[in-house]
């Protein structure tokens, strides 16, 4: 069953997908693309390193 759970503390939505849907999504992403996305997220996380996040702040990330 799909469900979106909002957590007010972090303002994060968690989407829970059926296992079959999750498998199809994972199979649709090439391994190199996944590695590139993971590397980009790691770089963003390092760049943020404790800074306060806002839309304007993140818009300046390049």
PDB file of C-alpha atoms in Angstrom:
ATOM      1  CA  UNK A   1       0.000   0.000   0.000  1.00  0.00           C
ATOM      2  CA  UNK A   2       1.258   3.481  -0.847  1.00  0.00           C
ATOM      3  CA  UNK A   3       1.390   5.905   2.037  1.00  0.00           C
ATOM      4  CA  UNK A   4       2.891   9.309   2.564  1.00  0.00           C
ATOM      5  CA  UNK A   5       3.900  10.018   6.130  1.00  0.00           C
ATOM      6  CA  UNK A   6       4.644  13.636   6.995  1.00  0.00           C
ATOM      7  CA  UNK A   7       6.916  14.255   9.943  1.00  0.00           C
ATOM      8  CA  UNK A   8       6.474  17.857  11.157  1.00  0.00           C
ATOM      9  CA  UNK A   9       9.837  17.899  12.934  1.00  0.00           C
ATOM     10  CA  UNK A  10      11.816  17.479   9.734  1.00  0.00           C
ATOM     11  CA  UNK A  11       9.126  18.441   7.202  1.00  0.00           C
ATOM     12  CA  UNK A  12       9.965  15.239   5.343  1.00  0.00           C
ATOM     13  CA  UNK A  13       7.548  13.040   3.442  1.00  0.00           C
ATOM     14  CA  UNK A  14       8.318   9.328   3.274  1.00  0.00           C
ATOM     15  CA  UNK A  15       6.749   7.389   0.437  1.00  0.00           C
ATOM     16  CA  UNK A  16       6.261   3.693   1.060  1.00  0.00           C
ATOM     17  CA  UNK A  17       5.885   1.720  -2.153  1.00  0.00           C
ATOM     18  CA  UNK A  18       4.919  -1.877  -2.789  1.00  0.00           C
ATOM     19  CA  UNK A  19       7.985  -4.108  -3.139  1.00  0.00           C
ATOM     20  CA  UNK A  20       7.249  -4.843  -6.825  1.00  0.00           C
ATOM     21  CA  UNK A  21       7.036  -1.119  -7.647  1.00  0.00           C
ATOM     22  CA  UNK A  22      10.284  -0.428  -5.819  1.00  0.00           C
ATOM     23  CA  UNK A  23      12.017  -3.212  -7.769  1.00  0.00           C
ATOM     24  CA  UNK A  24      10.782  -1.805 -11.092  1.00  0.00           C
ATOM     25  CA  UNK A  25      12.017   1.680 -10.204  1.00  0.00           C
ATOM     26  CA  UNK A  26      15.440   0.358  -9.194  1.00  0.00           C
ATOM     27  CA  UNK A  27      15.695  -1.654 -12.416  1.00  0.00           C
ATOM     28  CA  UNK A  28      14.886   1.436 -14.501  1.00  0.00           C
ATOM     29  CA  UNK A  29      17.941   3.393 -13.304  1.00  0.00           C
ATOM     30  CA  UNK A  30      21.303   2.600 -14.872  1.00  0.00           C
ATOM     31  CA  UNK A  31      24.085   1.739 -12.404  1.00  0.00           C
ATOM     32  CA  UNK A  32      26.305   4.622 -13.566  1.00  0.00           C
ATOM     33  CA  UNK A  33      23.414   7.083 -13.244  1.00  0.00           C
ATOM     34  CA  UNK A  34      22.785   5.885  -9.695  1.00  0.00           C
ATOM     35  CA  UNK A  35      26.475   6.285  -8.830  1.00  0.00           C
ATOM     36  CA  UNK A  36      26.456   9.815 -10.274  1.00  0.00           C
ATOM     37  CA  UNK A  37      23.359  10.779  -8.252  1.00  0.00           C
ATOM     38  CA  UNK A  38      24.878   9.307  -5.081  1.00  0.00           C
ATOM     39  CA  UNK A  39      28.114  11.248  -5.635  1.00  0.00           C
ATOM     40  CA  UNK A  40      26.165  14.477  -6.255  1.00  0.00           C
ATOM     41  CA  UNK A  41      24.172  13.977  -3.039  1.00  0.00           C
ATOM     42  CA  UNK A  42      27.374  13.300  -1.094  1.00  0.00           C
ATOM     43  CA  UNK A  43      28.897  16.512  -2.470  1.00  0.00           C
ATOM     44  CA  UNK A  44      25.771  18.490  -1.550  1.00  0.00           C
ATOM     45  CA  UNK A  45      25.763  17.009   1.962  1.00  0.00           C
ATOM     46  CA  UNK A  46      29.429  17.939   2.444  1.00  0.00           C
ATOM     47  CA  UNK A  47      28.783  21.458   1.099  1.00  0.00           C
ATOM     48  CA  UNK A  48      25.853  21.946   3.496  1.00  0.00           C
ATOM     49  CA  UNK A  49      27.829  20.691   6.517  1.00  0.00           C
ATOM     50  CA  UNK A  50      25.759  22.305   9.248  1.00  0.00           C
ATOM     51  CA  UNK A  51      24.578  25.359   7.303  1.00  0.00           C
ATOM     52  CA  UNK A  52      20.982  26.467   7.667  1.00  0.00           C
ATOM     53  CA  UNK A  53      19.047  25.372   4.630  1.00  0.00           C
ATOM     54  CA  UNK A  54      16.545  27.495   2.740  1.00  0.00           C
ATOM     55  CA  UNK A  55      15.291  27.551  -0.838  1.00  0.00           C
ATOM     56  CA  UNK A  56      17.408  30.612  -1.639  1.00  0.00           C
ATOM     57  CA  UNK A  57      20.486  29.081  -0.020  1.00  0.00           C
ATOM     58  CA  UNK A  58      20.127  25.830  -1.980  1.00  0.00           C
ATOM     59  CA  UNK A  59      19.513  27.785  -5.205  1.00  0.00           C
ATOM     60  CA  UNK A  60      23.060  29.165  -4.856  1.00  0.00           C
ATOM     61  CA  UNK A  61      24.568  25.662  -4.820  1.00  0.00           C
ATOM     62  CA  UNK A  62      26.319  24.911  -8.076  1.00  0.00           C
TER      63      UNK A  62
END
